CSV table of C-alpha atoms in Angstrom, one decimal:
chain,number,residue,atom,x,y,z
A,107,MET,CA,87.6,95.0,78.1
A,108,ILE,CA,85.5,95.8,81.2
A,109,SER,CA,84.8,99.3,79.8
A,110,ASN,CA,83.1,97.7,76.8
A,111,ILE,CA,80.6,95.4,78.6
A,112,LEU,CA,77.6,97.7,78.4
A,113,TYR,CA,78.3,98.4,74.8
A,114,GLU,CA,78.8,94.7,74.0
A,115,LEU,CA,75.5,93.8,75.8
A,116,PHE,CA,73.7,96.5,73.8
A,117,THR,CA,75.3,95.3,70.5
A,118,LEU,CA,74.3,91.7,71.3
A,119,PHE,CA,70.7,93.0,71.7
A,120,ILE,CA,70.8,94.9,68.4
A,121,TYR,CA,72.5,92.3,66.2
A,122,GLU,CA,71.1,89.1,67.6
A,123,VAL,CA,67.5,90.1,68.4
A,124,SER,CA,66.6,93.2,66.3
A,125,PRO,CA,68.9,93.6,63.4
A,126,GLU,CA,66.6,96.1,61.7
A,127,LEU,CA,67.5,98.6,64.5
A,128,SER,CA,70.8,100.4,64.5
A,129,GLU,CA,73.3,100.4,67.3
A,130,ASN,CA,72.5,104.1,67.8
A,131,SER,CA,68.9,103.2,69.0
A,132,PHE,CA,67.7,103.4,72.5
A,133,LEU,CA,64.3,102.8,74.0
A,134,SER,CA,62.3,106.0,74.5
A,135,SER,CA,58.9,107.4,73.9
A,136,SER,CA,56.2,104.9,75.0
A,137,GLY,CA,55.6,101.2,75.6
A,138,ARG,CA,56.1,98.6,78.3
A,139,PHE,CA,59.2,96.4,77.7
A,140,PHE,CA,61.0,93.6,79.4
A,141,TYR,CA,63.8,91.1,79.0
A,142,GLU,CA,64.8,88.1,81.1
A,143,CYS,CA,68.2,86.9,82.4
A,144,ILE,CA,68.9,83.5,83.8
A,145,VAL,CA,71.7,83.1,86.3
A,146,THR,CA,74.0,80.3,84.9
A,147,ASP,CA,76.9,80.7,87.3
A,148,ASP,CA,77.0,82.1,90.8
A,149,GLY,CA,78.8,85.4,91.6
A,150,LEU,CA,77.8,89.0,92.0
A,151,CYS,CA,75.5,90.5,89.4
A,152,ARG,CA,73.2,93.4,89.0
A,153,VAL,CA,70.8,93.8,86.1
A,154,GLY,CA,68.7,96.7,84.9
A,155,TRP,CA,68.5,99.8,82.7
A,156,SER,CA,71.0,102.6,81.9
A,157,THR,CA,71.5,105.5,79.7
A,158,MET,CA,74.8,105.8,77.7
A,159,ARG,CA,76.1,108.2,80.3
A,160,ALA,CA,75.9,105.6,83.1
A,161,SER,CA,78.9,104.2,84.9
A,162,TYR,CA,79.9,100.6,84.4
A,163,GLU,CA,78.5,99.7,87.9
A,164,ILE,CA,74.8,100.1,87.2
A,165,GLY,CA,72.7,101.5,90.0
A,166,THR,CA,75.6,103.5,91.4
A,167,ASP,CA,74.9,106.8,89.6
A,168,ALA,CA,72.0,108.9,88.5
A,169,GLU,CA,71.9,107.4,85.0
A,170,SER,CA,71.2,103.7,85.8
A,171,PHE,CA,68.9,101.4,87.8
A,172,GLY,CA,69.9,98.0,89.0
A,173,PHE,CA,68.6,94.9,90.9
A,174,GLY,CA,71.3,92.7,92.4
A,175,GLY,CA,71.5,89.1,93.5
A,176,THR,CA,71.6,90.3,97.1
A,177,GLY,CA,67.9,91.4,96.8
A,178,ARG,CA,68.6,95.1,96.6
A,179,ALA,CA,67.4,97.6,94.1
A,180,SER,CA,69.9,100.5,93.5
A,181,HIS,CA,70.0,104.0,92.0
A,182,LYS,CA,72.4,106.8,92.9
A,183,ARG,CA,74.3,104.5,95.3
A,184,GLN,CA,71.1,104.0,97.3
A,185,PHE,CA,70.7,100.2,97.9
A,186,ASP,CA,67.2,99.4,99.1
A,187,VAL,CA,65.8,96.0,100.1
A,188,TYR,CA,63.6,94.9,97.2
A,189,GLY,CA,62.2,91.4,96.8
A,190,ASP,CA,64.4,88.4,97.4
A,191,SER,CA,68.0,87.6,96.6
A,192,PHE,CA,68.5,85.5,93.5
A,193,GLY,CA,71.2,83.1,92.3
A,194,LEU,CA,72.1,80.1,90.3
A,195,GLY,CA,69.1,78.9,88.2
A,196,ASP,CA,66.9,81.9,88.9
A,197,THR,CA,65.3,83.9,86.2
A,198,VAL,CA,65.1,87.7,86.6
A,199,GLY,CA,62.7,89.8,84.5
A,200,CYS,CA,63.6,93.4,84.0
A,201,PHE,CA,60.7,95.7,83.2
A,202,LEU,CA,60.7,99.3,81.8
A,203,ASP,CA,57.3,101.0,81.7
A,204,LEU,CA,57.8,104.1,79.6
A,205,ASP,CA,54.1,104.9,79.7
A,206,ASN,CA,54.2,105.3,83.5
A,207,ALA,CA,57.9,106.1,83.9
A,208,ALA,CA,58.6,103.1,86.2
A,209,ILE,CA,61.1,100.3,86.5
A,210,SER,CA,60.4,96.9,88.2
A,211,TRP,CA,61.8,93.4,88.3
A,212,SER,CA,60.5,89.8,88.8
A,213,LYS,CA,62.0,86.7,90.2
A,214,ASN,CA,61.0,83.4,88.6
A,215,GLY,CA,57.9,84.9,87.2
A,216,ALA,CA,56.7,86.7,90.5
A,217,ASN,CA,56.5,90.4,90.0
A,218,LEU,CA,58.3,92.3,92.8
A,219,GLY,CA,56.4,95.6,92.3
A,220,LYS,CA,57.6,99.0,91.2
A,221,ALA,CA,61.1,99.8,92.4
A,222,PHE,CA,61.7,103.2,90.8
A,223,ASP,CA,60.0,106.1,89.2
A,224,VAL,CA,62.1,107.2,86.2
A,225,PRO,CA,62.8,110.9,85.7
A,226,SER,CA,61.6,112.2,82.3
A,227,HIS,CA,65.1,113.4,81.4
A,228,LEU,CA,66.3,109.8,81.6
A,229,ILE,CA,63.5,108.6,79.4
A,230,GLN,CA,64.3,111.3,76.9
A,231,ALA,CA,68.0,110.3,77.0
A,232,GLY,CA,67.0,106.7,76.1
A,233,LEU,CA,67.4,103.5,78.2
A,234,PHE,CA,68.8,100.1,77.3
A,235,PRO,CA,69.4,96.8,79.1
A,236,SER,CA,72.5,96.8,81.4
A,237,VAL,CA,74.5,94.4,83.6
A,238,SER,CA,77.4,94.5,86.0
A,239,LEU,CA,79.1,91.2,86.8
A,240,LYS,CA,81.8,89.9,89.0
A,241,ASN,CA,82.6,86.2,88.8
A,242,ALA,CA,79.0,85.6,87.5
A,243,GLU,CA,77.4,84.4,84.2
A,244,LEU,CA,74.0,85.3,82.9
A,245,ARG,CA,72.1,84.2,79.8
A,246,PHE,CA,69.9,87.0,78.3
A,247,ASN,CA,66.7,86.7,76.4
A,248,PHE,CA,65.5,89.9,74.6
A,249,GLY,CA,62.7,88.0,72.9
A,250,ALA,CA,64.4,86.0,70.2
A,251,THR,CA,63.2,82.8,72.0
A,252,PRO,CA,60.1,82.2,74.1
A,253,PHE,CA,60.3,83.7,77.6
A,254,LYS,CA,60.4,81.3,80.5
A,255,TYR,CA,57.9,83.6,82.3
A,256,PRO,CA,55.9,85.5,79.7
A,257,GLN,CA,54.3,88.6,81.1
A,258,ALA,CA,50.8,89.8,79.9
A,259,GLY,CA,50.8,93.4,78.8
A,260,TRP,CA,54.6,93.6,78.3
A,261,LEU,CA,56.5,93.4,75.1
A,262,ALA,CA,59.9,91.8,74.5
A,263,ILE,CA,62.5,94.6,74.2
A,264,GLY,CA,63.5,93.1,70.9
A,265,SER,CA,60.0,93.9,69.5
A,266,ALA,CA,60.4,97.7,69.9
A,267,GLU,CA,59.0,99.6,67.0
A,268,LYS,CA,61.2,102.3,65.3
A,269,GLU,CA,58.7,104.9,66.6
A,270,GLN,CA,59.6,103.9,70.2
A,271,LEU,CA,63.3,104.6,69.7
A,272,ILE,CA,65.6,107.6,69.8
A,273,ILE,CA,68.9,107.8,68.0
A,274,SER,CA,72.0,108.5,70.0
A,275,SER,CA,75.0,110.4,68.7
A,276,LYS,CA,77.3,108.4,71.0
A,277,PHE,CA,78.1,105.9,68.3
A,278,GLY,CA,78.3,106.3,64.6
């Protein structure tokens, strides 16, 4: 079951938010997208972005980027202090700027600034929302309902146009 968490999260995004897309679609090309998650039960969690080649512990390999409740941003097992810790009741915004090849997060509406530059080969591979959890619960909003902290200049990930997607051969 744990090996299916990333796939299940992606499938939730596709079928509940954007049914016109296929489960083979990943963000690529251009645009500035975000989603929110609300911590509904304490525990360890990391939210962010991954390619389909990523490990199930996001932020621990070269294929994923994560921001954890401990207030650290991670990529390739490098855990850097970034913003504040977050926990029960907090809302975390996850931002993917494909136009400027950058990833950032927010906490309760306060933008924490750029955390990572995204290599072009990862943008070309396609990125999608990702999460790693241990004894934690989160509620995700990909744009099906109004955001708690709307962000000017950013689009809900669920509003991606077909031209902003690539098709993966991973599923099918």
